[in-house]
Coordinates of C-alpha atoms and ligand atoms in Angstrom, one line a residue:
M7 CA 76.6 114.7 138.4
P8 CA 76.1 118.0 137.8
I9 CA 79.4 119.5 134.7
R10 CA 82.5 121.0 137.4
R11 CA 85.2 123.3 136.2
L12 CA 88.2 120.6 137.6
P13 CA 90.4 123.5 139.8
P14 CA 92.8 124.6 138.8
E15 CA 95.5 121.8 140.4
A16 CA 93.7 119.2 139.1
V17 CA 94.2 120.7 135.5
N18 CA 97.5 120.9 135.8
R19 CA 98.2 117.7 137.1
I20 CA 96.2 116.5 134.8
A21 CA 98.4 118.5 131.7
A22 CA 101.5 116.8 133.2
G23 CA 101.0 113.9 132.5
E24 CA 101.3 113.8 129.1
V25 CA 104.5 117.0 129.0
I26 CA 106.3 115.4 132.2
E27 CA 106.1 111.9 131.6
R28 CA 109.1 110.6 133.4
P29 CA 111.9 112.2 135.1
A30 CA 113.8 112.8 131.5
A31 CA 111.1 114.5 130.2
A32 CA 111.9 117.3 133.3
V33 CA 115.2 117.9 132.2
K34 CA 114.4 118.4 128.8
E35 CA 112.1 121.6 129.4
L36 CA 113.8 123.0 132.3
V37 CA 117.3 122.1 129.7
E38 CA 115.4 123.4 126.6
N39 CA 114.5 126.5 128.9
A40 CA 117.7 127.5 129.9
L41 CA 118.4 127.1 125.8
D42 CA 115.8 129.5 125.4
A43 CA 117.1 131.9 127.8
G44 CA 120.3 132.4 125.9
A45 CA 122.2 130.1 128.5
R46 CA 126.4 129.3 126.9
R47 CA 127.3 126.8 129.5
I48 CA 124.7 125.2 131.3
R49 CA 125.0 121.8 134.9
I50 CA 122.5 119.6 135.2
A51 CA 122.8 117.5 138.2
I52 CA 120.7 114.3 138.9
E53 CA 120.0 112.2 142.0
R54 CA 118.2 108.8 142.4
G55 CA 117.7 109.1 138.8
G56 CA 116.1 112.2 138.7
V57 CA 113.4 111.1 141.3
G58 CA 115.1 112.3 144.4
S59 CA 116.3 115.7 142.8
L60 CA 117.2 117.3 139.4
T61 CA 119.2 120.6 139.8
I62 CA 119.7 122.6 136.4
E63 CA 121.4 126.0 136.5
D64 CA 122.4 128.4 133.6
D65 CA 124.1 131.7 133.2
G66 CA 120.5 132.8 130.4
G67 CA 119.0 136.1 130.6
G68 CA 117.6 135.1 134.7
I69 CA 113.6 136.0 134.7
P70 CA 112.7 139.5 136.6
V71 CA 111.0 139.3 139.9
E72 CA 107.7 140.6 139.0
E73 CA 107.3 137.5 136.5
L74 CA 108.5 134.8 138.7
P75 CA 105.1 134.3 139.4
L76 CA 103.9 134.4 136.0
A77 CA 106.1 132.3 134.4
V78 CA 104.9 129.1 136.5
E79 CA 101.4 130.3 135.6
R80 CA 99.8 127.6 133.2
H81 CA 100.0 129.4 130.0
A82 CA 102.0 131.7 130.1
T83 CA 104.6 132.4 128.6
S84 CA 107.6 135.1 127.7
K85 CA 107.9 133.2 124.0
L86 CA 104.8 134.1 121.9
V87 CA 103.4 137.3 121.6
A88 CA 100.0 138.1 120.6
A89 CA 98.4 140.6 118.4
D90 CA 96.3 143.4 119.2
D91 CA 93.6 141.3 118.0
G92 CA 94.8 138.6 120.2
A93 CA 96.1 136.3 117.3
V94 CA 99.3 134.3 118.4
D95 CA 101.5 133.2 115.6
L96 CA 102.4 129.2 116.1
L97 CA 103.8 129.1 112.8
N98 CA 106.6 131.3 113.1
I99 CA 108.0 129.9 115.9
F100 CA 111.8 130.4 116.8
T101 CA 112.5 128.7 120.7
M102 CA 112.2 125.4 121.8
G103 CA 109.1 126.0 124.0
F104 CA 106.3 128.4 123.2
R105 CA 103.5 126.3 125.4
G106 CA 103.5 128.1 128.8
E107 CA 103.3 124.1 130.2
A108 CA 107.1 123.1 131.1
L109 CA 107.1 124.6 134.6
P110 CA 103.7 125.1 136.3
S111 CA 103.1 120.7 135.1
I112 CA 106.6 120.2 136.9
G113 CA 105.2 122.9 139.9
A114 CA 102.4 120.5 139.9
V115 CA 103.9 117.1 140.8
A116 CA 107.1 117.9 143.0
R117 CA 109.0 120.3 144.8
L118 CA 109.7 123.2 142.7
T119 CA 112.4 126.2 143.5
I120 CA 113.0 128.2 141.1
T121 CA 116.0 130.5 141.9
S122 CA 117.4 133.7 139.7
R123 CA 118.6 136.9 139.2
A124 CA 117.7 138.6 135.6
R125 CA 119.9 140.5 133.6
G126 CA 121.0 144.2 134.9
R127 CA 119.6 143.6 138.2
D128 CA 121.5 143.3 141.9
E129 CA 119.1 141.3 143.6
A130 CA 117.9 137.4 143.1
W131 CA 115.0 136.2 143.8
R132 CA 113.3 132.6 144.6
I133 CA 110.1 131.2 143.7
D134 CA 108.9 127.8 145.7
V135 CA 106.0 125.7 144.4
E136 CA 104.6 122.5 145.8
G137 CA 102.1 120.4 144.7
G138 CA 100.9 123.3 142.7
V139 CA 100.8 125.5 145.8
V140 CA 102.8 128.8 145.0
A141 CA 104.1 130.4 147.0
E142 CA 105.9 134.8 147.5
P143 CA 108.2 135.1 145.3
R144 CA 111.7 136.4 148.3
P145 CA 115.1 137.6 147.6
A146 CA 117.5 134.4 147.7
P147 CA 121.4 134.4 147.6
F148 CA 122.6 133.5 144.0
G149 CA 126.2 132.8 142.9
G150 CA 128.6 133.6 140.8
I151 CA 128.5 137.2 138.8
G152 CA 125.7 137.9 135.9
S153 CA 122.0 136.6 135.5
G154 CA 121.1 133.0 135.3
T155 CA 118.8 130.8 136.9
V156 CA 118.9 127.6 138.8
V157 CA 115.6 125.1 138.7
Q158 CA 115.5 122.9 141.8
V159 CA 112.7 120.0 141.4
R160 CA 112.8 117.3 144.6
D161 CA 110.6 114.7 145.4
L162 CA 109.4 114.2 141.9
F163 CA 106.1 112.8 141.1
F164 CA 105.5 113.1 145.1
A165 CA 101.8 114.3 143.6
T166 CA 101.0 111.7 141.3
P167 CA 102.2 108.7 143.3
A168 CA 100.2 106.4 140.7
R169 CA 102.9 108.3 137.8
L170 CA 106.0 107.4 140.2
K171 CA 105.2 103.2 140.1
F172 CA 105.0 102.8 136.6
L173 CA 109.0 104.5 136.6
K174 CA 111.3 102.4 135.7
S175 CA 114.4 101.2 137.6
E176 CA 117.0 104.5 139.0
R177 CA 119.6 103.5 136.7
A178 CA 116.8 103.4 133.1
E179 CA 115.7 106.4 134.1
A180 CA 119.0 108.1 134.6
M181 CA 120.5 106.9 131.4
A182 CA 117.3 107.9 130.0
I183 CA 118.2 111.8 131.1
T184 CA 121.5 111.4 130.1
D185 CA 120.3 110.5 126.5
A186 CA 118.1 113.3 126.2
I187 CA 120.9 115.6 126.8
K188 CA 123.1 113.9 124.8
R189 CA 120.3 115.5 122.5
L190 CA 120.1 118.6 123.1
A191 CA 124.2 118.9 123.3
M192 CA 124.7 117.4 119.7
A193 CA 121.7 120.0 118.6
R194 CA 123.7 123.4 119.9
A195 CA 127.7 122.4 119.9
D196 CA 127.9 126.1 120.7
V197 CA 126.4 125.6 124.2
A198 CA 128.7 124.2 127.5
F199 CA 126.9 121.3 129.0
I200 CA 127.9 118.9 132.0
L201 CA 126.1 116.0 134.1
E202 CA 126.3 115.0 137.0
N203 CA 125.2 111.4 138.6
D204 CA 125.1 110.7 141.9
G205 CA 128.1 113.4 142.3
R206 CA 129.7 111.8 139.9
T207 CA 130.6 113.5 136.6
V208 CA 129.5 111.5 133.7
L209 CA 128.9 114.5 130.8
R210 CA 131.7 117.5 130.1
L211 CA 131.1 118.8 126.8
P212 CA 133.0 122.3 126.4
A213 CA 131.4 125.2 124.3
E214 CA 133.0 124.5 120.3
D215 CA 133.4 126.9 118.6
D216 CA 132.5 126.7 114.6
P217 CA 128.9 125.4 115.7
E218 CA 128.5 124.5 112.2
N219 CA 131.5 122.4 110.7
E220 CA 134.0 121.3 113.1
G221 CA 132.8 122.3 116.1
R222 CA 129.6 119.8 115.2
R223 CA 132.3 117.4 114.7
R224 CA 134.1 117.4 117.7
R225 CA 131.0 117.8 120.0
L226 CA 129.3 114.2 118.3
A227 CA 132.8 112.4 118.9
A228 CA 132.3 113.9 121.9
V229 CA 129.1 112.5 122.3
L230 CA 129.0 109.9 119.7
G231 CA 132.6 108.6 120.2
A232 CA 136.1 108.8 119.1
E233 CA 135.9 106.0 115.7
F234 CA 132.8 108.6 114.1
A235 CA 134.7 111.9 113.6
P236 CA 136.4 110.3 110.6
N237 CA 134.4 107.1 110.3
A238 CA 131.9 110.1 108.8
V239 CA 131.3 112.4 105.5
P240 CA 130.0 115.7 106.3
I241 CA 126.5 116.8 104.7
D242 CA 125.8 120.4 103.1
A243 CA 123.0 120.3 100.2
T244 CA 120.3 123.5 100.4
R245 CA 116.7 123.0 98.5
N246 CA 114.3 124.9 97.9
G247 CA 114.8 127.4 101.2
V248 CA 115.6 123.6 102.9
R249 CA 119.2 123.4 104.2
L250 CA 120.8 119.9 105.2
T251 CA 123.9 119.3 106.9
G252 CA 125.7 117.0 109.3
F253 CA 127.5 113.6 109.0
A254 CA 126.7 110.6 108.0
G255 CA 128.6 107.6 108.8
L256 CA 130.1 105.2 106.1
P257 CA 128.3 102.3 105.9
T258 CA 131.4 100.1 107.3
M259 CA 130.5 101.7 110.6
S260 CA 127.5 100.4 111.1
R261 CA 125.1 99.9 114.2
G262 CA 122.4 96.4 115.0
S263 CA 119.7 99.0 115.8
G264 CA 118.2 102.2 114.8
E265 CA 119.3 104.0 117.7
H266 CA 121.7 105.9 115.9
H267 CA 119.5 108.2 114.3
H268 CA 119.4 111.4 115.3
L269 CA 117.9 114.0 113.7
F270 CA 117.5 118.2 114.7
V271 CA 114.8 120.1 113.0
N272 CA 115.4 123.7 113.0
G273 CA 117.9 123.2 116.1
R274 CA 115.1 120.4 117.8
P275 CA 115.8 117.1 118.3
V276 CA 113.3 114.9 116.7
R277 CA 111.8 111.2 116.6
D278 CA 110.5 111.7 112.2
K279 CA 109.0 107.9 110.8
L280 CA 110.0 109.9 107.7
V281 CA 113.5 110.8 107.9
V282 CA 114.3 107.5 109.7
G283 CA 113.0 105.8 106.2
A284 CA 114.4 108.5 103.8
V285 CA 117.8 107.8 105.8
R286 CA 117.2 103.9 105.4
A287 CA 116.1 104.8 101.2
A288 CA 119.8 106.1 101.2
Y289 CA 121.7 103.3 103.0
Q290 CA 119.3 100.7 101.4
D291 CA 122.2 99.1 99.3
L292 CA 125.1 99.5 101.7
L293 CA 123.7 98.3 104.5
A294 CA 122.5 94.7 105.6
R295 CA 118.6 94.3 106.5
D296 CA 119.4 94.2 110.3
R297 CA 122.5 97.0 110.5
R298 CA 121.6 100.9 110.7
P299 CA 123.9 103.5 110.0
V300 CA 124.7 106.1 112.5
V301 CA 123.8 109.7 111.2
A302 CA 123.5 113.0 112.8
L303 CA 121.8 114.8 110.3
Y304 CA 120.4 118.8 110.8
V305 CA 117.4 119.7 108.9
D306 CA 116.9 123.3 109.1
L307 CA 114.3 125.8 107.4
S308 CA 111.8 128.2 106.9
P309 CA 109.3 127.8 110.8
E310 CA 106.1 128.2 108.7
E311 CA 107.2 125.4 106.0
V312 CA 107.2 123.2 109.6
D313 CA 104.7 122.1 112.8
V314 CA 106.0 121.7 115.7
N315 CA 103.3 121.6 117.6
V316 CA 102.3 118.3 117.1
H317 CA 103.3 116.7 120.7
P318 CA 103.4 118.3 123.9
A319 CA 106.4 117.0 124.4
K320 CA 107.5 118.4 121.1
T321 CA 109.7 115.5 119.8
E322 CA 107.0 114.9 116.2
V323 CA 107.3 117.9 113.7
R324 CA 104.9 117.9 110.7
F325 CA 106.6 119.0 107.8
R326 CA 104.6 121.5 105.5
D327 CA 106.1 119.3 102.0
A328 CA 107.6 115.9 103.3
S329 CA 108.6 114.5 99.6
A330 CA 110.6 117.1 99.7
V331 CA 112.3 117.0 102.9
R332 CA 112.4 113.8 101.6
G333 CA 113.9 113.9 98.7
L334 CA 116.8 116.0 99.6
I335 CA 117.7 113.6 102.8
V336 CA 118.0 110.5 100.2
G337 CA 119.2 112.4 97.4
A338 CA 122.5 114.4 99.4
V339 CA 123.4 111.6 102.0
S340 CA 123.3 109.2 98.9
H341 CA 125.4 111.4 96.3
A342 CA 127.9 112.3 100.3
L343 CA 128.4 108.2 100.5
A344 CA 129.2 108.5 96.8
A345 CA 132.0 110.6 96.8
A346 CA 133.3 108.8 99.8
G347 CA 133.6 106.3 97.3
H348 CA 136.4 103.0 97.9
R349 CA 136.4 104.2 101.7
A350 CA 136.1 101.7 104.1
S351 CA 136.2 102.8 107.4
T352 CA 139.1 102.5 109.4
T353 CA 137.2 101.0 112.3
V354 CA 137.9 98.2 109.7
A355 CA 141.5 98.4 110.0
A356 CA 141.5 98.8 113.8
Q357 CA 138.6 96.0 114.2
A358 CA 141.3 93.4 112.0
L359 CA 144.9 94.7 114.3
D360 CA 142.6 94.1 117.2
A361 CA 142.0 90.4 115.7
V362 CA 146.1 90.0 115.0
R363 CA 147.0 90.9 118.7
A364 CA 144.2 88.8 120.0
G365 CA 144.8 85.7 117.8
G366 CA 148.4 85.0 119.4
W367 CA 151.2 83.9 117.4
G368 CA 151.3 80.4 118.9
G369 CA 150.1 78.8 116.5
G370 CA 152.8 77.4 114.9
G371 CA 152.2 75.3 111.1
S372 CA 149.4 77.0 110.1
G373 CA 150.2 80.0 108.2
G374 CA 152.6 80.0 105.7
Y375 CA 152.5 80.9 101.2
A376 CA 149.4 79.0 100.3
G377 CA 148.8 81.6 97.8
G378 CA 151.9 81.6 96.2
Y379 CA 152.5 84.1 94.2
G380 CA 149.7 85.4 92.0
A381 CA 151.6 87.4 89.7
G382 CA 153.0 84.7 87.7
A383 CA 151.7 83.3 83.9
P384 CA 148.1 83.4 83.6
V385 CA 146.6 80.0 84.9
R386 CA 143.7 78.6 82.9
P387 CA 140.5 79.0 85.0
S388 CA 139.3 76.1 87.2
Q389 CA 135.8 74.9 85.9
A390 CA 134.3 76.0 88.5
A391 CA 135.9 79.7 88.1
L392 CA 134.6 78.8 84.3
S393 CA 130.9 78.3 85.7
A394 CA 130.9 81.8 88.0
W395 CA 132.2 83.4 84.8
T396 CA 129.5 82.5 82.5
L397 CA 127.2 83.5 85.0
A398 CA 128.4 86.9 85.3
E399 CA 128.2 87.4 81.6
S400 CA 124.3 86.4 82.0
A401 CA 123.8 88.7 84.4
L402 CA 125.4 91.6 82.7
A403 CA 123.9 90.9 79.5
F404 CA 120.1 91.5 80.1
A405 CA 121.2 95.2 80.3
E406 CA 123.5 95.3 77.2
P407 CA 123.0 92.2 74.6
S408 CA 125.7 94.0 72.2
S409 CA 128.8 94.7 74.4
R410 CA 132.0 92.7 76.4
V411 CA 132.9 95.7 78.2
E412 CA 131.3 94.5 81.1
T413 CA 134.0 91.8 81.8
A414 CA 136.4 94.9 81.0
A415 CA 136.4 94.4 84.8
L416 CA 139.4 91.8 85.0
A417 CA 141.0 91.8 81.3
S418 CA 143.4 94.5 81.4
A419 CA 142.6 97.5 80.3
P420 CA 144.0 98.8 78.0
E421 CA 146.4 102.6 78.2
P422 CA 145.0 105.1 76.3
A423 CA 147.9 106.4 73.7
G424 CA 150.4 109.1 75.1
A425 CA 148.9 109.2 78.9
P426 CA 150.7 110.1 81.7
V427 CA 152.1 106.8 83.1
I428 CA 151.4 106.9 86.9
D429 CA 153.5 104.7 89.2
P430 CA 150.7 102.0 90.7
L431 CA 151.9 102.9 94.1
D432 CA 150.3 106.4 93.9
F433 CA 146.9 104.8 93.7
P434 CA 144.8 104.9 96.8
L435 CA 144.5 100.7 96.8
G436 CA 147.8 100.5 95.4
A437 CA 150.0 98.0 93.0
A438 CA 148.9 94.3 93.7
R439 CA 151.5 92.7 94.5
A440 CA 150.4 88.8 94.6
Q441 CA 147.1 86.6 95.4
L442 CA 146.6 84.1 98.4
H443 CA 144.3 82.0 99.4
E444 CA 142.8 82.0 95.8
T445 CA 140.9 84.9 97.6
Y446 CA 143.0 88.2 98.8
I447 CA 144.4 90.4 96.6
V448 CA 147.7 91.9 98.8
A449 CA 148.4 95.1 97.3
Q450 CA 151.5 98.0 98.8
T451 CA 150.2 102.2 98.7
R452 CA 153.1 104.4 99.3
D453 CA 152.7 103.5 103.0
G454 CA 151.0 100.9 103.6
I455 CA 149.0 98.1 102.6
V456 CA 145.8 96.5 101.1
I457 CA 144.2 93.7 101.4
V458 CA 141.3 93.2 98.7
D459 CA 138.2 90.3 99.2
Q460 CA 138.4 89.8 95.5
H461 CA 134.6 88.2 95.3
A462 CA 133.1 90.9 97.6
A463 CA 134.8 93.9 96.3
H464 CA 133.8 92.5 92.5
E465 CA 130.3 91.2 93.0
R466 CA 130.2 95.5 94.5
L467 CA 131.3 96.5 90.9
V468 CA 128.9 94.7 89.3
Y469 CA 126.2 95.5 91.5
E470 CA 126.8 99.4 90.5
R471 CA 127.2 98.6 86.9
M472 CA 124.2 97.3 87.0
K473 CA 122.3 99.9 88.2
R474 CA 123.7 102.1 86.4
H475 CA 122.1 100.2 83.2
L476 CA 119.1 100.2 85.2
E477 CA 119.0 104.1 85.7
A478 CA 120.3 105.0 81.7
G479 CA 117.8 102.7 79.8
G480 CA 115.2 101.8 82.2
P481 CA 114.8 97.9 83.0
P482 CA 113.6 95.4 80.2
R483 CA 109.7 94.6 80.3
Q484 CA 108.0 91.7 79.8
A485 CA 104.5 91.4 78.6
L486 CA 102.2 88.9 80.1
L487 CA 99.9 87.1 78.1
I488 CA 97.1 88.1 79.8
P489 CA 96.9 91.5 82.0
D490 CA 96.5 90.9 85.3
V491 CA 93.4 92.1 87.3
V492 CA 94.2 93.1 90.4
E493 CA 91.2 94.1 92.8
L494 CA 92.4 97.1 95.8
D495 CA 90.9 99.6 97.5
P496 CA 89.7 102.2 95.2
H497 CA 92.0 105.2 96.8
D498 CA 95.0 102.7 96.6
C499 CA 94.0 102.6 92.9
E500 CA 93.7 105.8 92.2
R501 CA 97.2 106.2 93.7
L502 CA 98.8 103.6 91.4
A503 CA 96.8 104.8 88.3
A504 CA 98.0 108.8 89.7
R505 CA 101.6 106.8 89.0
A506 CA 102.0 104.6 86.0
P507 CA 104.0 107.3 84.2
E508 CA 106.7 106.8 87.3
L509 CA 105.9 102.8 87.3
A510 CA 106.2 102.1 83.7
E511 CA 109.9 103.5 83.9
L512 CA 110.7 100.8 85.9
G513 CA 109.4 97.9 84.2
L514 CA 105.7 97.8 85.4
V515 CA 102.8 98.9 83.2
I516 CA 99.4 99.2 84.7
E517 CA 96.3 100.9 83.6
P518 CA 93.2 101.6 85.5
F519 CA 90.2 98.8 85.3
G520 CA 86.9 100.4 86.4
V521 CA 86.7 101.8 90.1
G522 CA 88.9 99.2 93.0
A523 CA 91.0 96.9 90.1
I524 CA 94.0 97.2 88.0
L525 CA 95.1 96.2 85.2
V526 CA 98.9 94.9 84.7
R527 CA 100.1 94.6 81.8
E528 CA 103.8 93.9 82.3
T529 CA 106.2 93.6 84.9
P530 CA 110.3 94.2 84.7
A531 CA 111.6 91.3 83.3
L532 CA 114.2 90.8 85.9
L533 CA 111.8 90.0 88.8
G534 CA 110.7 86.8 86.7
E535 CA 107.3 85.6 87.4
V536 CA 105.5 87.8 89.9
D537 CA 102.7 88.6 92.4
S538 CA 100.8 91.3 91.1
R539 CA 98.7 91.5 93.8
G540 CA 101.8 91.9 96.5
L541 CA 103.4 94.1 94.4
L542 CA 100.8 96.2 93.0
Q543 CA 99.8 96.6 97.7
D544 CA 103.2 97.6 98.6
L545 CA 103.5 100.3 95.9
A546 CA 100.2 101.7 97.0
D547 CA 101.4 101.7 100.3
D548 CA 104.5 103.1 99.7
I549 CA 102.9 106.0 97.6
A550 CA 100.1 106.2 100.7
E551 CA 102.9 107.1 103.5
L552 CA 106.2 108.1 101.6
G553 CA 104.6 109.7 98.6
E554 CA 107.0 107.8 96.6
A555 CA 107.1 104.1 94.3
H556 CA 109.9 102.1 96.5
A557 CA 108.8 99.2 96.7
L558 CA 109.1 97.9 92.7
K559 CA 112.9 100.2 92.9
E560 CA 113.5 98.8 95.9
R561 CA 112.8 95.2 94.2
L562 CA 114.9 95.5 91.6
E563 CA 118.0 96.8 93.2
E564 CA 117.6 93.6 94.9
V565 CA 118.0 91.2 92.3
C566 CA 120.7 93.6 90.6
A567 CA 122.6 92.5 94.3
S568 CA 122.1 88.6 94.3
M569 CA 122.6 88.4 91.1
A570 CA 125.7 89.8 91.0
C571 CA 126.5 88.3 94.1
R572 CA 126.3 85.3 92.0
G573 CA 128.0 86.3 88.8
S574 CA 130.9 88.0 90.6
V575 CA 134.5 86.3 90.8
R576 CA 134.2 83.7 93.2
A577 CA 136.7 82.9 95.7
G578 CA 139.3 80.4 94.3
R579 CA 139.7 81.9 91.1
R580 CA 143.5 82.5 90.0
L581 CA 143.8 86.3 89.1
T582 CA 146.8 87.5 87.0
A583 CA 148.6 90.5 87.8
P584 CA 147.0 92.5 85.0
E585 CA 143.5 91.6 86.3
M586 CA 144.8 92.5 90.0
N587 CA 145.2 96.1 89.0
A588 CA 142.3 96.2 86.4
L589 CA 140.2 95.7 90.1
L590 CA 142.0 97.5 92.3
R591 CA 141.4 100.7 89.5
D592 CA 137.7 99.8 88.8
M593 CA 137.4 99.9 93.0
E594 CA 138.7 103.5 92.5
R595 CA 136.5 104.7 90.3
T596 CA 133.2 103.2 91.8
P597 CA 131.1 104.6 94.0
F598 CA 130.0 102.6 96.9
S599 CA 132.8 100.2 96.4
G600 CA 134.2 100.2 99.8
Q601 CA 131.5 97.6 101.2
C602 CA 129.9 94.6 99.2
N603 CA 126.2 94.8 99.3
H604 CA 125.6 93.3 102.3
G605 CA 127.5 96.1 104.3
R606 CA 130.9 94.3 105.4
P607 CA 133.8 95.8 104.0
T608 CA 135.7 94.7 100.1
Y609 CA 139.1 95.4 101.6
V610 CA 141.7 96.3 104.3
E611 CA 144.4 99.0 104.4
L612 CA 146.6 98.5 107.1
K613 CA 149.1 101.8 107.5
L614 CA 153.1 101.2 108.1
A615 CA 152.5 102.8 110.8
D616 CA 150.2 100.1 112.4
I617 CA 152.3 97.3 110.8
E618 CA 155.5 98.6 112.6
R619 CA 153.6 99.2 115.7
L620 CA 151.6 95.3 115.6
F621 CA 156.3 94.6 115.8
G622 CA 156.0 96.9 118.7
R623 CA 159.1 98.9 116.7
R624 CA 157.3 101.6 117.8
Ligands
ADP12 P1 107.2 128.2 127.5 O1 109.0 127.8 128.1 O2 106.5 127.0 126.8 O3 107.5 129.6 127.7 P2 107.4 126.8 130.5 O4 107.0 127.1 131.5 O5 108.9 126.4 130.5 O6 107.5 127.5 128.9 O7 108.5 128.5 131.3 C1 107.6 130.4 131.6 C2 108.5 130.6 131.4 O8 109.5 131.4 131.6 C3 109.6 131.0 129.4 O9 108.5 131.0 128.8 C4 110.7 131.9 130.1 O10 110.1 133.0 129.8 C5 110.0 131.7 131.9 N1 112.1 130.7 132.0 C6 111.8 129.6 132.3 N2 112.8 128.8 132.2 C7 113.5 130.1 132.0 C8 114.9 129.8 132.3 N3 116.1 129.4 132.8 N4 115.7 131.4 132.1 C9 114.8 132.5 131.9 N5 113.4 132.1 132.0 C10 112.9 131.1 132.7
MG13 MG1 110.1 125.7 128.7

């Protein structure tokens, strides 16, 4: 067959496959158009999962009648301007759209009607496109005052029956549409969104003022659930012209899957592996491996620093300086979480109260004062407790062999002479009153009670201390009797060799050994016997993918975590009152002490108001 040009309808249908792969993609494009038009209020109504019909109504600037035919023409856009020589600047994009593909693509595969009244015009006009066939614009009635546009899409994919077959259930498509709108609504708290599904209002989000701070917090709570607002810490950091804002959920509010990372780059909702990796690194030692934090992060930077023209759906981006963005995210998020200190999320107390309510009181007999009061005379530690204690000391000895200060966590810290005496009730975690079941410390605060899991808390304290030592002095290394020769891909070898000084700081001493091999001379003593090949391969992969030798730090921290776990005060050890108070004070001082290394809370706080409610006093 000779080579022939495809007719424009076929070209549009082929392109539509990329841009509009399901109803949610059409909704996303149309809502983005409304945002680009400066809308303050956007109403979306869908029927039968969006396949029956989609209506998007906005109060933006509208489209003048003379431009209506162009709006549905392929590669026609009002958002990019060509210079005199025809060059177009794809680096300075300030709008959501720029490809001029959405409307013609939708028109090619559905029945599309656009009705619009342009700003400053009296009449409204409509244009119809059916399966790629464009009709003349004609006058149309238009409700309301002012400018705006109503886009209606019926029988999506009627012109491409194959695509229709691949759609999921109407329910699933409606869910995907809701998610797409939620993402855009999180990006633009200043715009009101209303979504109706088969006549039922499923989302009603008022426009918020202060859309970068409290307004954003309210919008996020409306979209992500009311528990988000009180359990997230604000983030605001700028480095080298890149600004990161948003909120990071406390680790104790974690979820079981990664669908709760919400990322926005210059106001555009995106999915980005780099950012997901950075968030994971920031929470790395705060959550068990299968738990995921809830975060909403907003990266704003000069459009020249990020390429949004990566994919027709524009949901992916490429950063010019990816490792700087990653560093900013890891740094700012972990810093904000550290500043949250011992805070555990309020969801913990709520769960506790629910459990108490659900548990019922009819059990009889099994409760009681089993633990006695721990504040009496010091009790000789049991054999088990003693060995736990020795473990704790030896676990710490690696970092600071000559010092015993570590054990001060549980010894009563001497008060500096002349220091003002603070009433322990005024401390955030209050005054220790009792130890129950040799496991839980019960403390009294000004307005409630705090129950601490002594093992979980101490594990976290030991771990944080080990980490500080790691950071301060670098871990001790152990020289290999016979250096290991590891053969690797030459590119990997180069990458590793380039990072040798940084790796040495972490206790791994390597040097290049001809082409395609690396010599391992010393390894971090903490790791014990090391599978050099496996470790080097992991490190090379990290450096290639993330620009950072992540795996080594991760492994070292993992070892610290398990040593801390073994070395901490077991449940079952009796503590004296000064020991308990010392533990509480230590928790208040230590970052991340609100959760153990697995993301479980180390304490629960019940406010008097909660307790009164339990007893029906309120
Ligand atoms: P793009 O958004 O990439 O420019 P589209 O095909 O989505 O391409 O839209 C084509 C043009 O139609 C836009 O550039 C814009 O000028 C106009 N347009 C589309 N939707 C709207 C709307 N809701 N309000 C005002 N103008 C619109
Ligand atoms: Mg568009």
